Short mmCIF file of C-alpha atoms and ligand atoms in Angstrom, two decimals:
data_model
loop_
_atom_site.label_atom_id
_atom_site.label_comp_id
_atom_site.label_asym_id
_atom_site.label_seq_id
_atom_site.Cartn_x
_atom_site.Cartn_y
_atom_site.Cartn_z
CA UNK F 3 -25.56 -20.00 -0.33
CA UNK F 4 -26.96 -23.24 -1.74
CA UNK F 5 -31.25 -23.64 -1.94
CA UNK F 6 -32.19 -27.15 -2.89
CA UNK F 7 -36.31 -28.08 -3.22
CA UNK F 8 -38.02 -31.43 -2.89
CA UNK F 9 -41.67 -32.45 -3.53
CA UNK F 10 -43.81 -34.02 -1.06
CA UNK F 11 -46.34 -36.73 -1.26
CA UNK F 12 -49.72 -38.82 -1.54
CA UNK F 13 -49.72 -42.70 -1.28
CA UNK F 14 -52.22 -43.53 -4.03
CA UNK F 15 -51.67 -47.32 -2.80
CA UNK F 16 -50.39 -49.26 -0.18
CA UNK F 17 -49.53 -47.21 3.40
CA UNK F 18 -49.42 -49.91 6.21
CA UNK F 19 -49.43 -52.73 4.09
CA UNK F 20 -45.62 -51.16 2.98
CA UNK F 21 -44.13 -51.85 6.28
CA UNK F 22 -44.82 -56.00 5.65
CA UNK F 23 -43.33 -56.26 2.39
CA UNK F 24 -46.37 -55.62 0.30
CA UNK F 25 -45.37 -53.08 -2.56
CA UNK F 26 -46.62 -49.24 -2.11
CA UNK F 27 -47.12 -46.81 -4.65
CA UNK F 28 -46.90 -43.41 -3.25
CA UNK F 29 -46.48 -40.13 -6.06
CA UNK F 30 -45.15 -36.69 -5.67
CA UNK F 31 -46.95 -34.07 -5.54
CA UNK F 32 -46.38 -30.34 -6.61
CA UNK F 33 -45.82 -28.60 -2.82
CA UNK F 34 -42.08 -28.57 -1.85
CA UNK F 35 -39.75 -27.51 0.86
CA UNK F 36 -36.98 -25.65 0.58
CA UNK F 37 -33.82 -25.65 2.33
CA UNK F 38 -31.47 -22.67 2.09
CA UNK F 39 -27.92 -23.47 3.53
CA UNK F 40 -25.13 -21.23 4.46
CA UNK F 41 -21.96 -22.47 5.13
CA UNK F 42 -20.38 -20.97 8.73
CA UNK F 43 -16.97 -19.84 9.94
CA UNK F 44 -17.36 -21.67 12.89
CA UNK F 45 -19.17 -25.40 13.60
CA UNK F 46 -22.49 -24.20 14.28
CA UNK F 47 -25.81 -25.31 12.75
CA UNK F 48 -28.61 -22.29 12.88
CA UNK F 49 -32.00 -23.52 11.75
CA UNK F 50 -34.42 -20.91 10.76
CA UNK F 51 -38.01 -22.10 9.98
CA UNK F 52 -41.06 -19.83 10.02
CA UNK F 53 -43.19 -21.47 7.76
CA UNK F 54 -43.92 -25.23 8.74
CA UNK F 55 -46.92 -24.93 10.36
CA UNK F 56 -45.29 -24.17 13.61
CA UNK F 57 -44.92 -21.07 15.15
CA UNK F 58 -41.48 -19.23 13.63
CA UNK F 59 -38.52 -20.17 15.01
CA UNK F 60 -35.17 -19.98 15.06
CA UNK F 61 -32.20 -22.01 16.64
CA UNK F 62 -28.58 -22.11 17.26
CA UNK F 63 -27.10 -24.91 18.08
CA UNK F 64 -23.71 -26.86 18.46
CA UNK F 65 -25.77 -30.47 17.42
CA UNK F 66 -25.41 -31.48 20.78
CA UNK F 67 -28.26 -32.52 22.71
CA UNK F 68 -26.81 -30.87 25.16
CA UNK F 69 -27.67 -27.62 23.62
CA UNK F 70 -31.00 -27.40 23.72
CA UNK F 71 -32.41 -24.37 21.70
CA UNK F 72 -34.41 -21.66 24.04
CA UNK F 73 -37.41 -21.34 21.95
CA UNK F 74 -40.93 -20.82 22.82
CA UNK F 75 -42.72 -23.85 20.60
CA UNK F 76 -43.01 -27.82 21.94
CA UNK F 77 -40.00 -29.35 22.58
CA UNK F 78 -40.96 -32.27 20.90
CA UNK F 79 -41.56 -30.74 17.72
CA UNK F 80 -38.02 -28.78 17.99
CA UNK F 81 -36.71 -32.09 18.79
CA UNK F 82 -38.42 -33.59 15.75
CA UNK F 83 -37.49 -30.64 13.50
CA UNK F 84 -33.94 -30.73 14.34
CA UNK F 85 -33.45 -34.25 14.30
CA UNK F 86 -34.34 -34.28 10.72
CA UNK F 87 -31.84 -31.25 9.66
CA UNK F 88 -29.27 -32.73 12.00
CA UNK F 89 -29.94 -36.19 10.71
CA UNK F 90 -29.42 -34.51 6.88
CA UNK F 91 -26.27 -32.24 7.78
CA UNK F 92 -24.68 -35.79 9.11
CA UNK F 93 -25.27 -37.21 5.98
CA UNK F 94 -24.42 -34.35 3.80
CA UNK F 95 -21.15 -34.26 5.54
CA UNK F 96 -20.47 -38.20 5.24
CA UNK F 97 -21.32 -38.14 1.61
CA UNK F 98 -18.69 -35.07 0.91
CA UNK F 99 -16.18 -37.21 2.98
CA UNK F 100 -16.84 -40.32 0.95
CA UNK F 101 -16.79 -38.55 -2.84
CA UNK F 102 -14.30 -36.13 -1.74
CA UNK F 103 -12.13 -37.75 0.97
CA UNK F 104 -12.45 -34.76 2.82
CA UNK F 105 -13.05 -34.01 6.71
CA UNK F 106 -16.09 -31.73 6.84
CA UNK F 107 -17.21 -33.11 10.23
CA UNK F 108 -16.82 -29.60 11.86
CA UNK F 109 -18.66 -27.16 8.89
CA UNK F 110 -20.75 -25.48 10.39
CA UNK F 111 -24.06 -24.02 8.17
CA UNK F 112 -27.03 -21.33 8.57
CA UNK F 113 -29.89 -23.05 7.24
CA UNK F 114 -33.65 -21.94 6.24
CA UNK F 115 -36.89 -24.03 5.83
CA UNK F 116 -39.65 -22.98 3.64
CA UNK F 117 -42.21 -25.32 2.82
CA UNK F 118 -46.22 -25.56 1.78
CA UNK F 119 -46.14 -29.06 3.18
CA UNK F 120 -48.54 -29.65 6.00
CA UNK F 121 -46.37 -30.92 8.79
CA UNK F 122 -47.03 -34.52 9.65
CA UNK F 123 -50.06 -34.76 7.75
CA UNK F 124 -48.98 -38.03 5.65
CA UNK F 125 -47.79 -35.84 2.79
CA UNK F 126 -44.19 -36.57 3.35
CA UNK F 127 -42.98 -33.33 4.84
CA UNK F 128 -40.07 -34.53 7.09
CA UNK F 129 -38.88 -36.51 4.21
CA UNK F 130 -38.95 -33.33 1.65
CA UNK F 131 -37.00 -31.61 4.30
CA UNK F 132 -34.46 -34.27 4.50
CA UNK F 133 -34.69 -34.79 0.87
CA UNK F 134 -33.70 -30.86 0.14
CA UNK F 135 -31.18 -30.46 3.20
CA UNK F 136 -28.83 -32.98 1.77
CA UNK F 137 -28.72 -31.95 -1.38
CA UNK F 138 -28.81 -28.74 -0.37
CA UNK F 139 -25.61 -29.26 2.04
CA UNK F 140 -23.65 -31.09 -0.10
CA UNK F 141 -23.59 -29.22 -3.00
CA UNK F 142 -22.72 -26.19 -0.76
CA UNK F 143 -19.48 -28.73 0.11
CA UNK F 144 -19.14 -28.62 -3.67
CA UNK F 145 -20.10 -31.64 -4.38
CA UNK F 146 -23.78 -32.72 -6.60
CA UNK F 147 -25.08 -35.72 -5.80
CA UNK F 148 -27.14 -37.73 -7.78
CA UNK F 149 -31.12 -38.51 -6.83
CA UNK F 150 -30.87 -42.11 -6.31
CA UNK F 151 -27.95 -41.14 -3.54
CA UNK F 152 -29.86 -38.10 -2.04
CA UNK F 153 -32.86 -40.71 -1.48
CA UNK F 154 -30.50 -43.49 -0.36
CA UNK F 155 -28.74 -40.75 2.67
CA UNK F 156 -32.49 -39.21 3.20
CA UNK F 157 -33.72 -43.14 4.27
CA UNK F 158 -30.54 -43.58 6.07
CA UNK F 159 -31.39 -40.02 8.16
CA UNK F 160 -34.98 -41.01 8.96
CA UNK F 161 -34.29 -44.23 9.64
CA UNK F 162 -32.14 -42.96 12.36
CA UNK F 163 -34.39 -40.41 13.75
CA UNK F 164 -37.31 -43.18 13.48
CA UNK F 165 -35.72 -45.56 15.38
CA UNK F 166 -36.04 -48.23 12.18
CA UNK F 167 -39.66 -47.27 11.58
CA UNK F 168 -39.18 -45.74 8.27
CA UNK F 169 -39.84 -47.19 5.02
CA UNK F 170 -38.09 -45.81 1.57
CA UNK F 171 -41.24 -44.94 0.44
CA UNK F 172 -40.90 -41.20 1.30
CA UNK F 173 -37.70 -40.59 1.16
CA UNK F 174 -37.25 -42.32 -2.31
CA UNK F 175 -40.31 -40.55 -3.93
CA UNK F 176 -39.31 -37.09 -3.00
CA UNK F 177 -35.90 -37.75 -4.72
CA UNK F 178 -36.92 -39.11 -7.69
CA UNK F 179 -40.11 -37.10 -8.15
CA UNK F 180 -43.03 -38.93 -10.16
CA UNK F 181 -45.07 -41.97 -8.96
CA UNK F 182 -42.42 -45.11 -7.36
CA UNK F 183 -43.10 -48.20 -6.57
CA UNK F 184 -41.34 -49.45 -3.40
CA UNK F 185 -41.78 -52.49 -2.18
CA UNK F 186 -39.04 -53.75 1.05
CA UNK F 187 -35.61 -52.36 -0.78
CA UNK F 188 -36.75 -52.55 -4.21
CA UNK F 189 -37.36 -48.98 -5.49
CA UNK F 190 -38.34 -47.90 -8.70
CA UNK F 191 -40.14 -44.87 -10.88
CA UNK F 192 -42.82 -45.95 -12.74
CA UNK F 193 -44.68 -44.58 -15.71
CA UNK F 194 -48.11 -42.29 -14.68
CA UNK F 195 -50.29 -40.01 -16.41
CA UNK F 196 -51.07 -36.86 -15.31
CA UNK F 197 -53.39 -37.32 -12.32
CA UNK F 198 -56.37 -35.02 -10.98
CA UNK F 199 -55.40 -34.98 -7.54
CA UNK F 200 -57.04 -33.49 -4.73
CA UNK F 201 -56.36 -32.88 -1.34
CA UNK F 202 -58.35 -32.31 1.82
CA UNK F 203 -56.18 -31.74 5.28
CA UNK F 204 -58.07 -31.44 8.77
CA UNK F 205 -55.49 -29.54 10.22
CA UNK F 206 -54.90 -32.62 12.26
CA UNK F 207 -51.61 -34.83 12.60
CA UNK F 208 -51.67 -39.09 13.25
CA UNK F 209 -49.16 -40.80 15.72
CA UNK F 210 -47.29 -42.67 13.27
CA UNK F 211 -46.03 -44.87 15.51
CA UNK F 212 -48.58 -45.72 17.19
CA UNK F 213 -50.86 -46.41 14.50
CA UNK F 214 -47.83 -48.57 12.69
CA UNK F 215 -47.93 -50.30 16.15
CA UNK F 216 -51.72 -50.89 16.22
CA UNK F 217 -51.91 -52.19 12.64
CA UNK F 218 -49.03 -54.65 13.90
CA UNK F 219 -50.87 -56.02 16.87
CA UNK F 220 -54.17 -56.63 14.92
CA UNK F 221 -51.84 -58.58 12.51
CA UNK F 222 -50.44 -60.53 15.15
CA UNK F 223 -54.00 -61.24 16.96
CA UNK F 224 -56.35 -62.10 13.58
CA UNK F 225 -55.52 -63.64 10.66
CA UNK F 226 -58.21 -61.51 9.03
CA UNK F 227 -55.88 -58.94 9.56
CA UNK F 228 -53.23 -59.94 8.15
CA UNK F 229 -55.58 -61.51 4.88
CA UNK F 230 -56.27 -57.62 4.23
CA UNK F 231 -52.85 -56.46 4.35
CA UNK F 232 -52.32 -58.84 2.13
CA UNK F 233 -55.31 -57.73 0.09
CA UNK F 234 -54.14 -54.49 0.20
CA UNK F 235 -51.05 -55.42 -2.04
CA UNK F 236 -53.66 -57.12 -4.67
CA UNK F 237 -55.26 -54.01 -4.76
CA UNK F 238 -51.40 -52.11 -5.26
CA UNK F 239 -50.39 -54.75 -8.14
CA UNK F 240 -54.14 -53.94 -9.77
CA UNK F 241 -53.19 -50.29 -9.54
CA UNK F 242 -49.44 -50.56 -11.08
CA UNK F 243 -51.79 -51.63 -14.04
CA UNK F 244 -54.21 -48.91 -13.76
CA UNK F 245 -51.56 -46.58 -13.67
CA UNK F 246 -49.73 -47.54 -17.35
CA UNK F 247 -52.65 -47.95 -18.60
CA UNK F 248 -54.16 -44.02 -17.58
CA UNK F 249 -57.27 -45.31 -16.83
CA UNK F 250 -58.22 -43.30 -13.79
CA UNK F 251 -61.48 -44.61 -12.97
CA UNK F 252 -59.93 -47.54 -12.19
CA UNK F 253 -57.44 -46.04 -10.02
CA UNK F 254 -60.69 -44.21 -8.15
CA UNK F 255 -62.48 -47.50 -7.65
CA UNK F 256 -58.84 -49.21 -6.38
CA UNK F 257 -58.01 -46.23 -4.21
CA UNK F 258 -61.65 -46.85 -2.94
CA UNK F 259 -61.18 -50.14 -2.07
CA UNK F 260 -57.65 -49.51 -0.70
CA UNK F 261 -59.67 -46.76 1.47
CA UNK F 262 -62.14 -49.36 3.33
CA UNK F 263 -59.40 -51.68 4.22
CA UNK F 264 -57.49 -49.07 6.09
CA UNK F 265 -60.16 -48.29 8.00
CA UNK F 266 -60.95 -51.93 8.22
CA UNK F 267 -56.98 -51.36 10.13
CA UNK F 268 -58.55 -49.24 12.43
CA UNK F 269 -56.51 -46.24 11.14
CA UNK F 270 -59.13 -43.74 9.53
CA UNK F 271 -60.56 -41.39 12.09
CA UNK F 272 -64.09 -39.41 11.61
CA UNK F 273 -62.83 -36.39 9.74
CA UNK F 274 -61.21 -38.51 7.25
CA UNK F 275 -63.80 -40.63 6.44
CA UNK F 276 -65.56 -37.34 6.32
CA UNK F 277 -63.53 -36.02 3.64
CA UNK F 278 -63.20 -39.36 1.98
CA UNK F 279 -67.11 -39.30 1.66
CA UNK F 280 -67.65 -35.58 0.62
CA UNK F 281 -65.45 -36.54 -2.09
CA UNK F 282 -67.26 -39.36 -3.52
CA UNK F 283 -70.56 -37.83 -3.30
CA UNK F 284 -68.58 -34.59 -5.69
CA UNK F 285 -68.74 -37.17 -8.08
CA UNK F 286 -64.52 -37.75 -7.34
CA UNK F 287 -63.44 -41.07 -9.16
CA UNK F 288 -62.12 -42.49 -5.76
CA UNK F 289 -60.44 -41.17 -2.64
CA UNK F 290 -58.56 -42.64 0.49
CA UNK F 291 -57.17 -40.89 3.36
CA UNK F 292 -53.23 -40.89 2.44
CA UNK F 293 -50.18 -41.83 5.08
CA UNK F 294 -50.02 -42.79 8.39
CA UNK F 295 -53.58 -42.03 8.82
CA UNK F 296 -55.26 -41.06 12.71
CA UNK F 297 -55.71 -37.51 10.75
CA UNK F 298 -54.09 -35.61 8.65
CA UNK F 299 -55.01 -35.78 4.72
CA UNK F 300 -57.21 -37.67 2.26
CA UNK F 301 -56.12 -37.64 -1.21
CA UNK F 302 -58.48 -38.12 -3.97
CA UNK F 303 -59.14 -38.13 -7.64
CA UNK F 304 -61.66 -35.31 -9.72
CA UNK F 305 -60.90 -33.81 -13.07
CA UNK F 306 -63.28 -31.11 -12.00
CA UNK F 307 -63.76 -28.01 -9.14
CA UNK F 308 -66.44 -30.44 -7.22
CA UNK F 309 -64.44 -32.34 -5.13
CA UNK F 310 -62.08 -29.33 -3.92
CA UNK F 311 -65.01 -26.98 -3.44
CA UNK F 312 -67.01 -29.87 -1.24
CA UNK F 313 -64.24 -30.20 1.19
CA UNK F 314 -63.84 -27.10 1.59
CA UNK F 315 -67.38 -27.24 3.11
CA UNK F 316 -67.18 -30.35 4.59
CA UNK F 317 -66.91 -29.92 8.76
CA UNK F 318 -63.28 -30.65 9.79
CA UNK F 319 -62.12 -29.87 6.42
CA UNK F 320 -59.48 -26.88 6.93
CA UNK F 321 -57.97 -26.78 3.24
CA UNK F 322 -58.28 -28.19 0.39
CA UNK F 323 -56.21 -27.98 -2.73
CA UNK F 324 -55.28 -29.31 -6.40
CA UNK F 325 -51.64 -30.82 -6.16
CA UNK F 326 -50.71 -31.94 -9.37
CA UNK F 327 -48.47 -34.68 -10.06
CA UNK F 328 -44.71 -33.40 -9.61
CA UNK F 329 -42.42 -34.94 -12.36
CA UNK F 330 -39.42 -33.14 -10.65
CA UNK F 331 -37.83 -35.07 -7.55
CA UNK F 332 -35.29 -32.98 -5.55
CA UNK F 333 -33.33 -29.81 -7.98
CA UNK F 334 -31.30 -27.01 -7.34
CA UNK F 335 -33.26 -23.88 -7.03
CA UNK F 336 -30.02 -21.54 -6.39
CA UNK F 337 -26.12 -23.12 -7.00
CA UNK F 338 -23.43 -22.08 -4.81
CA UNK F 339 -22.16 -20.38 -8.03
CA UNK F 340 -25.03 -18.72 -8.88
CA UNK F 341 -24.73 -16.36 -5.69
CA UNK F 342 -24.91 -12.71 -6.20
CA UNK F 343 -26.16 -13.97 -10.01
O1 PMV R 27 -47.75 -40.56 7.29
P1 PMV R 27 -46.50 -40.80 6.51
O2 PMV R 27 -46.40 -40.00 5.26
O3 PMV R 27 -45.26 -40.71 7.37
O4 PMV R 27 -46.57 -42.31 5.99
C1 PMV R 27 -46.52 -43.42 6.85
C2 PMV R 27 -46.63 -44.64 5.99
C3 PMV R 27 -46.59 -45.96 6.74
O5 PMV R 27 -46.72 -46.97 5.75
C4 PMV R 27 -47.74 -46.08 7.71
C5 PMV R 27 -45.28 -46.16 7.50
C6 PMV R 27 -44.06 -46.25 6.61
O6 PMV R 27 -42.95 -45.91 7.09
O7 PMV R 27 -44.17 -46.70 5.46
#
């Protein structure tokens, strides 16, 4: 039995803008999933996962659509859950076959999600999960790969289940842990102070795609739209700076800034500008709503108890927490050898 971890995320800079070549700077934060892997007798996968925000479940499967699980939650989310562990065991078993030379096509494993990631929330849960179940999978093969190749095969299994909508940024910045800067193919950790983040979640989830796809068309249609895209990676290379130099009110004002011209996009939504707003009247040093956007999570920036404790008063506000800045990308929580340890 095998338990890898990996962190999830804020962007502090740069969502949408990403996706046209414009650098992003997104940052781990301390909430991880886990992924527990067993390896079978036979070639099944069994996915237990009680604690994602969707009702428990559990599911055997041959990885098949064929097989579809009998469970009594959406199929789409089953369907998106599974695609991402599938998506990871297929990579876990290509990367054993390439270090190894070995045919592992037919291992079968039991495997177990944990995670205090809101799902699909913009804080990079499906890529923690992905993140984790490689690492996890592989080293239960016997073989430890490093970071860089965990967040390589992660991008490689969400750009499958994506269709080709995924960016590295995720999948990268869960590996590696700290704040990254991605920007097309280029990815790279860069140097960050700790950072007084604070999060506020609606409870609420944005269609990625579709708000990727309305962000698109308003590009196509207005050049003003594409000008603040554009702006939006001035406001990422002014934060890179910001960043080495510590100087957080900077990063409050930039984050700010980066804030209005994503709802400039079109893809804020009332309770996140709510959030964002309770936040800067706590006296935060800047906040933005963080991800995909449509719902979901604002992140924001307050040294002090104001911030949390006004969002967690602020209508449409169902938690808020303090999520440090995670040094750690994806680690071994419990080796294969450390079993019965
Ligand atoms: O909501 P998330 O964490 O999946 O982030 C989406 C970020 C986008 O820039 C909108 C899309 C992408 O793949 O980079």
């Amino acid at each position: 039995m095998t338990t890898s971890s990996a962190p999830g995320k804020v962007y502090l800079f740069g969502e949408h803008a990403v996706v046209y070549g414009e650098p992003a700077v997104p940052c781990a934060i301390e909430r991880r999933a886990r992924v527990t892997v067993e390896r079978r007798d036979d070639e099944l996968l069994r996915v237990h996962a009680d604690d994602l925000s969707l009702d428990g479940f559990t599911v055997e499967y041959s990885g098949t659509s064929e097989s579809k699980p009998d469970v009594a939650v959406s199929e789409s989310l089953i369907d998106a859950a599974m695609g991402y562990v599938d998506a990871a065991v297929e990579q876990a078993r290509e990367a054993v076959a390439e270090e190894r030379g070995e045919d592992v096509s037919d291992v079968g494993f039991d495997i177990t999600i944990e995670s205090d990631i809101p799902l699909g929330a913009g804080l990079g849960s499906s890529a923690a999960v992905t993140v984790a179940g490689i690492d996890a999978a592989a080293r239960e093969l016997g073989v430890e790969l490093s970071p860089a190749t965990v967040a390589d095969r992660a991008f490689r299994a969400e750009y499958d289940v994506q269709e080709g909508e995924a960016s590295r940024a995720d999948t990268f910045c869960s590996a590696m842990g700290g704040a990254v800067r991605v920007e097309g193919d280029d990815c790279r950790r860069i140097e960050a102070p700790d950072l007084p983040i604070v999060v506020g979640f609606d409870g609420g989830a944005g269609d990625t795609g579709a708000l990727v796809a309305g962000v698109r068309k308003l590009r196509e249609e207005y050049g003003f739209a594409a000008d603040t895209i554009e702006a939006v990676g001035d406001i990422v290379r002014e934060g890179e700076q910001a960043l080495a130099d510590g100087n957080v009110a900077e990063l409050g004002r930039l984050m700010d800034f980066n804030h209005g011209l994503l709802e400039a996009l079109g893809v804020s939504s009332r309770s996140l500008d709510r959030m964002v707003w309770a936040a800067r009247d706590a006296g935060a040093e800047g906040a933005k709503l963080t991800g995909a956007g449509g719902g979901g999570c604002v992140v924001a920036l307050d040294e002090t108890d104001e911030t949390r404790t006004a969002l967690r008063f602020t209508p449409g506000c169902e938690e808020a927490f303090r999520a440090e800045l995670d040094r750690d990308g994806v680690r071994v929580e419990q080796a294969p050898s450390e079993e019965g340890a």
